[in-house]
Coordinates of C-alpha atoms in Angstrom, one line a residue:
Chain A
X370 CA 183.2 28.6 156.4
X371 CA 181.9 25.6 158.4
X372 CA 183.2 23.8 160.5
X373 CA 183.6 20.4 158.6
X374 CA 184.5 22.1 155.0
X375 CA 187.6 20.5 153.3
X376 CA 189.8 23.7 151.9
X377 CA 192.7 23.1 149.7
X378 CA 195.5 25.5 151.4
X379 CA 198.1 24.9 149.7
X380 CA 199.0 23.3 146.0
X381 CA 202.2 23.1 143.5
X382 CA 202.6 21.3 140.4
X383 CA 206.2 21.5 139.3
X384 CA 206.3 22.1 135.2
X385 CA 206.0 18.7 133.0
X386 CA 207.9 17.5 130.6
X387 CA 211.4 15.8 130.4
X388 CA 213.5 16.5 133.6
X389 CA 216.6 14.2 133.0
X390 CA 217.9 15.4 136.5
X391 CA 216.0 14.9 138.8
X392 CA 214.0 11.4 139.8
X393 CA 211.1 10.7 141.2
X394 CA 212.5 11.9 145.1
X395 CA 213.4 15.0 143.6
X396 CA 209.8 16.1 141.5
X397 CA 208.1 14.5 144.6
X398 CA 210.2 16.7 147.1
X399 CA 210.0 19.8 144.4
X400 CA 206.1 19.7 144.5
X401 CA 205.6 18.9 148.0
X402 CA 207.7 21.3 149.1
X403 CA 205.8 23.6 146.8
X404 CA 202.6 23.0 148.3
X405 CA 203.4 23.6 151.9
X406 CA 205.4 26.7 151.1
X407 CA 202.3 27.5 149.2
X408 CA 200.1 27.1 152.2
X409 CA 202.4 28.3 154.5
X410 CA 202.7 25.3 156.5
X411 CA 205.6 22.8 157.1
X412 CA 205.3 18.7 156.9
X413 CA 205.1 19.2 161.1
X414 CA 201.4 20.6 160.4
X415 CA 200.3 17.8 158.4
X416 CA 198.5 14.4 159.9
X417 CA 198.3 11.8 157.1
X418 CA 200.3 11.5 153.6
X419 CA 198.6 10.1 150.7
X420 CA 201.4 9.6 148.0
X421 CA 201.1 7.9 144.6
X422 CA 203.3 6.8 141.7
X423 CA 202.7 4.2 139.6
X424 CA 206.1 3.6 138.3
X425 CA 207.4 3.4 142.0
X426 CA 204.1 1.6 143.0
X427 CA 205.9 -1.2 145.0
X428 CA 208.4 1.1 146.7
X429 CA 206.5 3.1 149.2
X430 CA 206.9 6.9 147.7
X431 CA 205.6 8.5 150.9
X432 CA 207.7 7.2 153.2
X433 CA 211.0 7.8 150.4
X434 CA 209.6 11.5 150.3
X435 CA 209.3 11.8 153.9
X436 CA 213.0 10.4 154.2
X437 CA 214.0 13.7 152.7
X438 CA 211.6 16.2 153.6
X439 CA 210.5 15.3 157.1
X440 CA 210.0 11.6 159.1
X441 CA 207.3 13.1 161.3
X442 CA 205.7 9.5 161.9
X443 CA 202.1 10.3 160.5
X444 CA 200.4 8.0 158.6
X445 CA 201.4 7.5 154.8
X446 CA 198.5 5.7 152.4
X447 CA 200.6 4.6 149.0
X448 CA 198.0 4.4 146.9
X449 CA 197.5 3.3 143.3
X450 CA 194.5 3.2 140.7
X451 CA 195.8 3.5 137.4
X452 CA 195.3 7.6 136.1
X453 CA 193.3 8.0 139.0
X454 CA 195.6 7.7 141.6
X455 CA 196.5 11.6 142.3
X456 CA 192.5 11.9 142.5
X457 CA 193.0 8.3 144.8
X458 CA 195.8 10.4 146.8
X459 CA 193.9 13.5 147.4
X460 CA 191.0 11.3 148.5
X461 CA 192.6 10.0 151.1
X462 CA 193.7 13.0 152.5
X463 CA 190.2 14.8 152.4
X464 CA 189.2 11.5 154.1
X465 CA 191.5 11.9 156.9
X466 CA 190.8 15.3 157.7
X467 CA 186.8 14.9 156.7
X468 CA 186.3 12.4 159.1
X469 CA 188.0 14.8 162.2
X470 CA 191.2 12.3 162.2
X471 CA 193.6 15.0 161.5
X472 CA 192.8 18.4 160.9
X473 CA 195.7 18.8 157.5
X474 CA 197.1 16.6 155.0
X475 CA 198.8 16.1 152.3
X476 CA 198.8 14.7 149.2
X477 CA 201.1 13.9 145.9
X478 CA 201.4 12.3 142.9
X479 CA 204.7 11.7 140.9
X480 CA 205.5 10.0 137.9
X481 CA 208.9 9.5 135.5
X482 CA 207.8 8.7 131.9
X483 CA 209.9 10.4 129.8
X484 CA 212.4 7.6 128.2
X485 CA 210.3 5.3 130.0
X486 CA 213.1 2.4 129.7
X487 CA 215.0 0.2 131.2
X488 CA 215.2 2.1 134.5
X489 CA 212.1 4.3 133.7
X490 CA 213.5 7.2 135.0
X491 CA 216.3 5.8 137.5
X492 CA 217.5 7.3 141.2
X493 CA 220.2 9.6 141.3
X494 CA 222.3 8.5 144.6
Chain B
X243 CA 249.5 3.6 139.8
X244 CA 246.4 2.7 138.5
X245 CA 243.4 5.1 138.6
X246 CA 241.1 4.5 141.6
X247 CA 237.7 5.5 141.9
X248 CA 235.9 5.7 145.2
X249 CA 232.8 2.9 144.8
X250 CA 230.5 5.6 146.5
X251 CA 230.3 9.4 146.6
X252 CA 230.7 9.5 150.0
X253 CA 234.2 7.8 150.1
X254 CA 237.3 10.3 149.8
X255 CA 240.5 8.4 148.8
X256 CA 243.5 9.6 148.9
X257 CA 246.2 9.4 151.7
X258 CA 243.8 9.4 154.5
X259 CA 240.7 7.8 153.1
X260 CA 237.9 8.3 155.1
X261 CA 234.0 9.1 154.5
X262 CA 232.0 12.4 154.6
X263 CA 228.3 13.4 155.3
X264 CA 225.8 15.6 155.1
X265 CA 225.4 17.5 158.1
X266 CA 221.7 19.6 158.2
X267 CA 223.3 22.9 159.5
X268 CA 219.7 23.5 162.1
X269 CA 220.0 20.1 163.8
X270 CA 222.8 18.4 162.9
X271 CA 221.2 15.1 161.6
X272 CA 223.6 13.4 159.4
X273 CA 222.7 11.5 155.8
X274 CA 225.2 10.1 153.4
X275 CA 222.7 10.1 150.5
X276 CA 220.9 12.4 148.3
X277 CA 219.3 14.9 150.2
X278 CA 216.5 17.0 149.1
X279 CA 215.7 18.2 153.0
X280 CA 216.8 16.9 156.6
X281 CA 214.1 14.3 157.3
X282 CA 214.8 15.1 161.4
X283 CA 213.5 19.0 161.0
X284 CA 212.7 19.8 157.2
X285 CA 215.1 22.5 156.7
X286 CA 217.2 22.0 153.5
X287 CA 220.3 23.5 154.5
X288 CA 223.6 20.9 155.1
X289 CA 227.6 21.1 155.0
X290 CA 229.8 18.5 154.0
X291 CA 231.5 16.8 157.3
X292 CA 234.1 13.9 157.8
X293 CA 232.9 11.1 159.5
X294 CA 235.5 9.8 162.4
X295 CA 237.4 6.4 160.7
X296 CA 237.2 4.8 163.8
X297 CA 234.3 3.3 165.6
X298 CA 232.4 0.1 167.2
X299 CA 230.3 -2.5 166.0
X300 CA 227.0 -1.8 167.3
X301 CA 224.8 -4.7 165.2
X302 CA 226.0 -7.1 162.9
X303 CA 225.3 -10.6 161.0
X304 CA 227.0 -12.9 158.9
X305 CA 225.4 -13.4 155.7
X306 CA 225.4 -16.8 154.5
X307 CA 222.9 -16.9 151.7
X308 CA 223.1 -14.6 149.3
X309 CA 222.5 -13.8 145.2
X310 CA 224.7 -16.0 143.0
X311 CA 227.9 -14.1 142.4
X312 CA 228.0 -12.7 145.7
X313 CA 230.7 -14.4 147.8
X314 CA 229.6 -15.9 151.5
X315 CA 229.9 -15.9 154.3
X316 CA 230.7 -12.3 154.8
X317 CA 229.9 -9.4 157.6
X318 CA 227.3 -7.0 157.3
X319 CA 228.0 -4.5 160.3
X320 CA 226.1 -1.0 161.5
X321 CA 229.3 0.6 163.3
X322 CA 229.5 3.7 165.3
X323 CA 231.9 6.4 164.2
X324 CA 231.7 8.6 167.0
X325 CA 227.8 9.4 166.6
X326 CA 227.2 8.4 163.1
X327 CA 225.9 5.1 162.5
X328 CA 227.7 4.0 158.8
X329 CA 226.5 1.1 157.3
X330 CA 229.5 -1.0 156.1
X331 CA 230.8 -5.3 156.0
X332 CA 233.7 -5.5 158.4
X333 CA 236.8 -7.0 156.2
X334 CA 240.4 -8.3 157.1
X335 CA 238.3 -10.5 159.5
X336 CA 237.5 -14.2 159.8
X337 CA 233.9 -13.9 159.4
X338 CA 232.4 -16.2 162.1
X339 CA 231.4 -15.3 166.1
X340 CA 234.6 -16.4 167.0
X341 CA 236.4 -13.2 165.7
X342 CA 233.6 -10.7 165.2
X343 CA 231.9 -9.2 168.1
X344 CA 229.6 -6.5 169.8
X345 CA 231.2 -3.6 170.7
X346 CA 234.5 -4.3 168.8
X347 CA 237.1 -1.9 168.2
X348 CA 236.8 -1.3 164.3
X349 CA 238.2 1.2 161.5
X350 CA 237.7 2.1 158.2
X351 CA 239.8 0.3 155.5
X352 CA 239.8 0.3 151.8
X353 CA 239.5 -2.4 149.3
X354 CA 239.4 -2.7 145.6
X355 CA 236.3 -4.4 144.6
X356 CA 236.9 -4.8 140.8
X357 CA 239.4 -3.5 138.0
X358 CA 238.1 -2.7 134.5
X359 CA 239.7 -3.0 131.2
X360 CA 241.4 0.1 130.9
X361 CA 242.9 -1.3 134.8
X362 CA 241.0 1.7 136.5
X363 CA 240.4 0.0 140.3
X364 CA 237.0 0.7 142.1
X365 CA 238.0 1.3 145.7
X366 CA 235.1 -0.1 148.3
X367 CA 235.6 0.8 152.2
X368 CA 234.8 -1.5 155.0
X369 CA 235.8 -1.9 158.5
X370 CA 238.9 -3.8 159.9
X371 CA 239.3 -4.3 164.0
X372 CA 241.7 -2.3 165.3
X373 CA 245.3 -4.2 165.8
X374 CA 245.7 -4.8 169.6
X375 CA 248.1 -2.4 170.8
X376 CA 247.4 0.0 168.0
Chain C
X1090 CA 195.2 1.8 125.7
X1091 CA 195.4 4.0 122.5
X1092 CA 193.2 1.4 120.9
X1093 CA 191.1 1.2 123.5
X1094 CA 190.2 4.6 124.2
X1095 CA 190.3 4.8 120.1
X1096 CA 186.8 2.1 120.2
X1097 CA 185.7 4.3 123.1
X1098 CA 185.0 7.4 121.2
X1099 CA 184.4 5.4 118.5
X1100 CA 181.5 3.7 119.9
X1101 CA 180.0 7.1 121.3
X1102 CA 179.9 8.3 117.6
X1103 CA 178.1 4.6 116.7
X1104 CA 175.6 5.3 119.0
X1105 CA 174.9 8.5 118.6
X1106 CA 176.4 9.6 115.2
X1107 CA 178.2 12.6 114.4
X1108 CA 181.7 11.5 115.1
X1109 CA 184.5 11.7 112.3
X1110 CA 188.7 11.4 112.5
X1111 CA 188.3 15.4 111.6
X1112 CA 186.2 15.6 114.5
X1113 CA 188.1 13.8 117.0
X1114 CA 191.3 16.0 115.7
X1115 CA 189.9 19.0 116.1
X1116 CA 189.1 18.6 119.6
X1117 CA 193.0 18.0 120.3
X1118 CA 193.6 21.3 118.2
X1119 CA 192.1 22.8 120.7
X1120 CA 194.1 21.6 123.2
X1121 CA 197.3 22.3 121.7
X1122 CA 196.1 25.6 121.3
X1123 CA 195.2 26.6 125.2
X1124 CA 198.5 25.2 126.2
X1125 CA 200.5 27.7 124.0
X1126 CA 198.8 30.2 127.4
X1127 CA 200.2 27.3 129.8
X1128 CA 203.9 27.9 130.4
X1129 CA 203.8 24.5 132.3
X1130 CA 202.9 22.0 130.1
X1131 CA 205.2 19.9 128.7
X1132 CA 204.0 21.0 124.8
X1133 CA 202.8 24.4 124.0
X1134 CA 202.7 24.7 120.7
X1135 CA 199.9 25.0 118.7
X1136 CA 199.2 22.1 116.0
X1137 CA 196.8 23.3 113.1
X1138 CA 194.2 20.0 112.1
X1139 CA 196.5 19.4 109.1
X1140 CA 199.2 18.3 111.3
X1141 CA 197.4 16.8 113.5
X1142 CA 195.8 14.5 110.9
X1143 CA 198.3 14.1 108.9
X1144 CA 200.9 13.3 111.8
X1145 CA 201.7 9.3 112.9
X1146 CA 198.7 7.2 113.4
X1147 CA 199.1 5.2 116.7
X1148 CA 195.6 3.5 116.8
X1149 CA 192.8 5.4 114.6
X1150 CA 191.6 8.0 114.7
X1151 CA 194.1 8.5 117.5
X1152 CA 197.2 10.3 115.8
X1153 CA 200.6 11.0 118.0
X1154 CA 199.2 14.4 119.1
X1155 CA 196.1 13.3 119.9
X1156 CA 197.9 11.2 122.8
X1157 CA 198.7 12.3 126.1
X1158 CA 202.1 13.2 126.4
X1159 CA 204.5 10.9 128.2
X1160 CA 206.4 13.3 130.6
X1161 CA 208.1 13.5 133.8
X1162 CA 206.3 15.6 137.1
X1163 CA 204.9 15.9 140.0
X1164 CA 202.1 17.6 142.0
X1165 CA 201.2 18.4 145.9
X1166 CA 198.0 19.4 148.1
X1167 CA 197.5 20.4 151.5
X1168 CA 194.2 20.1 152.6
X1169 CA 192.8 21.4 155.4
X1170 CA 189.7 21.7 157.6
X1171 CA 187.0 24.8 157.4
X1172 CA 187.6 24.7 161.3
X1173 CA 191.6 24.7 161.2
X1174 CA 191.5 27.1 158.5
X1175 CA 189.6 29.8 160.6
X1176 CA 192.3 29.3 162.8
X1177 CA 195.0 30.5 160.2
X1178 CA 195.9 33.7 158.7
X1179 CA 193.9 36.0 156.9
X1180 CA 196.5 36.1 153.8
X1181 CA 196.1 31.8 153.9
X1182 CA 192.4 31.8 154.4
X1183 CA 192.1 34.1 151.4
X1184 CA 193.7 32.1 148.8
X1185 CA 192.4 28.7 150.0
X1186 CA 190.2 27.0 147.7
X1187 CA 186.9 25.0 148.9
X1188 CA 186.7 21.7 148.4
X1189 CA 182.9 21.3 147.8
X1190 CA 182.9 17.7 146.3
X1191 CA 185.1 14.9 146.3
X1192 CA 184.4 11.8 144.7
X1193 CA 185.9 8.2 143.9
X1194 CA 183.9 5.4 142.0
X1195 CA 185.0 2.3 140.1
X1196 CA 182.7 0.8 137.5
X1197 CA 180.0 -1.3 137.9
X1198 CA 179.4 -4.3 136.4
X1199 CA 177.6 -4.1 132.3
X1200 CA 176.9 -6.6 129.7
X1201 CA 180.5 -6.5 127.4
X1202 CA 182.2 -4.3 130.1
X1203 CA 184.7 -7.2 130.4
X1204 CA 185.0 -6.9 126.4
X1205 CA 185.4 -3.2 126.3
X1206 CA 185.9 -1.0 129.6
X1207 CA 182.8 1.1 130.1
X1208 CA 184.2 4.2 131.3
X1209 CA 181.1 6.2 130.8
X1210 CA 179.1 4.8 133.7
X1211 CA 181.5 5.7 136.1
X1212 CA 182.2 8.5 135.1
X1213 CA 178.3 9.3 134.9
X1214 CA 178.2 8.6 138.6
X1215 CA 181.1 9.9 139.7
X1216 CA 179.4 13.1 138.7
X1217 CA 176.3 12.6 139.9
X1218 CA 177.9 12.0 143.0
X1219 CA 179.7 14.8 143.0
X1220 CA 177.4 17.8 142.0
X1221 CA 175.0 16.5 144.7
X1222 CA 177.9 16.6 147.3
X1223 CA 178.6 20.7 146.1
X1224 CA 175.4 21.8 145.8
X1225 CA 175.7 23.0 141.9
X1226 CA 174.7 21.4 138.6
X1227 CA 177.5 21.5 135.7
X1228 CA 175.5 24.7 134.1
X1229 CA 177.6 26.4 137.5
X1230 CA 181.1 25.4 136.4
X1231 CA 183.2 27.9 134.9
X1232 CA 186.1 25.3 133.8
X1233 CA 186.8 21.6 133.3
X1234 CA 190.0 20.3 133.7
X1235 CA 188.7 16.0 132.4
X1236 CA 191.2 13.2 131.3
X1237 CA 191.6 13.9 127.8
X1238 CA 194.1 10.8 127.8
X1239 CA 193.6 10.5 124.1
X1240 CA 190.9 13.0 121.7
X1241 CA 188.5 10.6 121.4
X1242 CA 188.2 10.0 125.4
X1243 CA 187.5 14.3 125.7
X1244 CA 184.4 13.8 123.5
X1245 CA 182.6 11.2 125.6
X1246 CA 183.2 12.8 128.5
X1247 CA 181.8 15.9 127.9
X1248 CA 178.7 13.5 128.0
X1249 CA 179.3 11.9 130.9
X1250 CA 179.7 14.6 133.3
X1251 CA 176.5 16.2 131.8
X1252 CA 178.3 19.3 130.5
X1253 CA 175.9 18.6 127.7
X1254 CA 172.6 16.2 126.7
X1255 CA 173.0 12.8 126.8
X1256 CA 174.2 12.3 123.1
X1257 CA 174.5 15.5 122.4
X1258 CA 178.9 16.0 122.8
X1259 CA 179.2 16.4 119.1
X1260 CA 177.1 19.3 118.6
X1261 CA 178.8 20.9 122.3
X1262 CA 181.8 20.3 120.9
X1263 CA 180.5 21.7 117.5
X1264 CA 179.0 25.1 119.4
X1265 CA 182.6 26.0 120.0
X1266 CA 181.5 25.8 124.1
X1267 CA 184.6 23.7 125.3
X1268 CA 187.2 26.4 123.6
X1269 CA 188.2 28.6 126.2
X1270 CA 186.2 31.7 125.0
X1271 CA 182.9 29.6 125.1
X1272 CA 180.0 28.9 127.6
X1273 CA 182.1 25.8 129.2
X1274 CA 185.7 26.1 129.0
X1275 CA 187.4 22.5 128.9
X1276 CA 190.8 21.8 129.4
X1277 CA 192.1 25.3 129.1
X1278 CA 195.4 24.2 130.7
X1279 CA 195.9 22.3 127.3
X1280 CA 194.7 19.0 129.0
X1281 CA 197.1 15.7 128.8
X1282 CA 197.6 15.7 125.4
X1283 CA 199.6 18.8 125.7
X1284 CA 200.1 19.4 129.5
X1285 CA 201.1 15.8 129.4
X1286 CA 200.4 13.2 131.7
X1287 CA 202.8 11.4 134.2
X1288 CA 199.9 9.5 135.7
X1289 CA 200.0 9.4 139.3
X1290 CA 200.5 13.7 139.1
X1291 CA 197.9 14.4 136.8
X1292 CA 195.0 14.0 139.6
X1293 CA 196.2 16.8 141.6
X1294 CA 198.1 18.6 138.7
X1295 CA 194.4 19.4 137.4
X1296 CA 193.0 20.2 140.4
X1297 CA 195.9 23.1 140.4
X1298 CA 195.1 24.2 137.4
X1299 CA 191.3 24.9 138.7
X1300 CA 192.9 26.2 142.3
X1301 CA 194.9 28.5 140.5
X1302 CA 191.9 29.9 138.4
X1303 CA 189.8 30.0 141.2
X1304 CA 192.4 32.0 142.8
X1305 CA 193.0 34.6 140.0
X1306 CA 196.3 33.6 139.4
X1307 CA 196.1 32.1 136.1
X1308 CA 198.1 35.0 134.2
X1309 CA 197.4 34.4 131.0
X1310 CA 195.0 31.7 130.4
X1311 CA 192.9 32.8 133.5
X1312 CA 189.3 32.4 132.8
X1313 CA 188.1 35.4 134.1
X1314 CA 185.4 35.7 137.6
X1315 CA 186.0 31.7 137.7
X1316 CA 184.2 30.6 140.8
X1317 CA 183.4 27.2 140.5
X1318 CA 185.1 24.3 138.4
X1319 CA 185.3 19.8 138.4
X1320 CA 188.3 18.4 138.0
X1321 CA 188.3 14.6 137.0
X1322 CA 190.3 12.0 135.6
X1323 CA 189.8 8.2 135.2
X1324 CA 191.8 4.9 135.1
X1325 CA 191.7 1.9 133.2
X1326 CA 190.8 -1.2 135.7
X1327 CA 189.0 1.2 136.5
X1328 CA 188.6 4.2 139.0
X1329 CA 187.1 7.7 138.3
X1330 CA 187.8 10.5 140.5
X1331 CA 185.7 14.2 140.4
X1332 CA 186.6 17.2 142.5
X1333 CA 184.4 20.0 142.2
X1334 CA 186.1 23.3 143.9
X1335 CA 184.9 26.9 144.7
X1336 CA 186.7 30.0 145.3
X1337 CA 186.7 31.0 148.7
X1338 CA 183.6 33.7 149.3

């Protein structure tokens, strides 16, 4: 493998469909925590975060999923471009490393649509 | 007496009301909210710990201006418990400079907040100073 | 957005004839049918074309099923460099899957694009872009995971990334080539219509769905020696993104 090749190492999707208990933290934390379990690293080995939800869009979902699962201080890109914005989020991490910034990232895309209502899929506190 | 119900989770009623945490069990970082993993060292391991009911003010304000509904002035406070910053208004206290400051004495004190139909009382915690003397 | 993507395919099938409601309904039969192998889709059930047709009509020939699926989830990458990952484990460097391409376009400007979205031009270079970045032409993909956001958006896309001739989806489709036994499997993980579609996961959740085939660890759906495969999904504004992966050598 060369030098400057992007690998994924690790990836998780959790199942979709209608998870009344858990919000958006909790599917965010669920697939992250997949994917670096996965590729048998921990959020300490990662340099940049790019996160995306639409439904949370204003609310910074990188830095709420790095209040649970690590506040290492790296660099999180919210980013949002309609059904693109996984695609957007994993862009930004093959950026990072790409360009010799960081040498891992990580990136994640979260959504609650089922019941899409008043709340559109609420926090549990 | 009426039913009471603790505003938040984390509030224990009862005859010595007082708060508890979670306490991540590698490093000891404590959260009152919904934890899916410590944020200080990623484990996802934690025990349920009381929080001491006494403490100082480290930071405060006094809100003035606020949503309509929401009585002013009041005291917004970050006190420390003994190590663990809570977040809390200090109550039973004339909220201006005069009577509120840095490094004061405080402890926790209960308060209903609002009573529904049925006369159930929601319980809300905030922090008095400690009598002089006490 | 039903309605949109609705005049979308509907447009392909004015230029280019071919196109029908039975047509745009069998392509999410096939869908429902390769998620009854995907025990992590929202739906798996199968749906025959009666059903299908016959079921409620959001914005012709768009019925319910031939929707994405409203849903709740999530899904997570970690990337990593060729020169960190020579660093790692042997077990780790085994299973990781090459990134070969990895693109992001919006769409440029066309006379009535402001009228109706133009989501083909994008998409057109986003692939272009992309099989140039890998080094392979679409005739080397083994699977497509593409944004079947609604039936009628599958067909044009087929087009668009050059998985067929230019005009020619309706006869691909027709060959039986996007069905999971054909020449070009397409949305074997029964796509958004059936695998459903929270929005910001379903970027990465298709690129898992290619990881895990490049890997071997598909179980039952797994499209078998899959070495290469594009993963690609597109918003409405808009923005197109195309990831082309390869199973570690």
């Amino acid at each position: 493998m060369a030098a400057d090749d992007l690998w994924i190492l690790g990836i998780h999707m959790t199942k979709f469909g209608k998870h009344p208990g858990q919000d958006l933290v909790d599917l965010a934390s669920e697939a992250v925590a997949g994917a670096l379990a996965d590729g048998g690293v921990t959020m300490a080995d990662m340099g940049v975060i790019g996160a995306g939800s639409l439904m949370a869009a204003s609310a910074g979902i990188g830095q709420q999923l790095q209040k649970q699962l690590g506040q290492t201080g790296i660099p999180v890109y919210n980013v949002a471009n309609a059904c693109a914005t996984g695609a957007t989020a994993l862009r930004v991490a093959a950026m990072a490393v790409k360009s010799g910034e960081v040498d891992m990232g990580l990136a994640f895309g979260v959504e609650k649509l089922s019941g899409a209502g008043l709340l559109a899929g609420g926090s549990r506190l | 007496m009426a039913e009471q119900v603790p505003l938040v989770d984390y509030l224990v009623l009862g005859d010595a009301p007082h708060l508890t945490a979670h306490e991540c069990t590698t490093c000891g970082a404590r959260y009152f909210d919904r934890r899916n993993g410590c944020a200080s060292c990623g484990t996802d391991e934690f025990t349920t710990v009381d929080v001491a009911t006494t403490g100082e003010v480290r930071a405060f304000t006094i809100v003035a201006f606020a949503a309509p509904g929401v009585r002013v002035p009041y005291v917004a406070a970050m006190v420390d418990c003994g190590g663990t910053s809570v977040r809390a208004n200090l109550i039973n206290v004339e909220p201006d400079p005069e009577h509120v400051t840095l490094g004061m004495a405080v402890r926790l004190a209960t308060e209903v907040i609002g009573t529904d139909e049925r006369g159930t009382e929601a319980i809300g915690f905030g922090f008095e100073p400690v009598p002089a003397g006490a | 957005m039903p309605g949109v993507f609705a005049q979308i395919g509907m447009e392909y099938g004015h230029r280019y004839g071919g196109t029908s409601f039975e047509l745009f309904a069998r392509i999410s039969e096939k869908n429902h049918a390769h998620s009854t192998l995907n025990p992590l889709a929202a739906y798996s059930k199968r749906f025959t074309l009666e059903e299908i047709m016959g079921d409620l009509m959001i914005a012709y020939p768009n019925t319910r099923p031939m929707c994405s699926a409203n849903c709740d989830g999530a899904a997570a990458a970690v990337v990593v460099s060729g020169a960190k990952l020579k660093t790692l484990s042997i077990e780790q460097q085994r299973r990781a899957v090459k990134i070969s391409a990895s693109v992001l376009t919006t769409d440029p400007w066309e006379e009535s694009c402001q009228i109706l979205p133009d989501v083909n031009t994008l998409t057109r270079n986003a692939a272009a872009l992309a099989y140039e970045q890998a080094g392979v032409g679409p005739s080397d993909l083994d699977l497509v995971e593409l944004h079947d956001c609604f039936a009628t958006a599958e067909l044009v896309h087929y087009d668009n990334l050059m998985l067929c001739e230019v005009g020619g989806a309706v006869d691909f489709f027709n060959s039986g080539a996007t069905w999971r036994d054909g020449s070009m499997p397409v949305n074997v993980s029964g796509g958004l219509e059936s695998k459903g579609h929270p929005i910001a996961a379903t970027g990465i959740a298709n690129v898992w769905e290619v990881a895990t085939h490049l890997r071997g660890e598909a179980a039952d759906r797994q499209i078998a020696g899959a070495k290469v495969g594009l993963a690609h999904v597109i918003g409405l504004g808009s923005a197109c993104g195309v990831h082309i992966l390869e199973k570690a050598a």
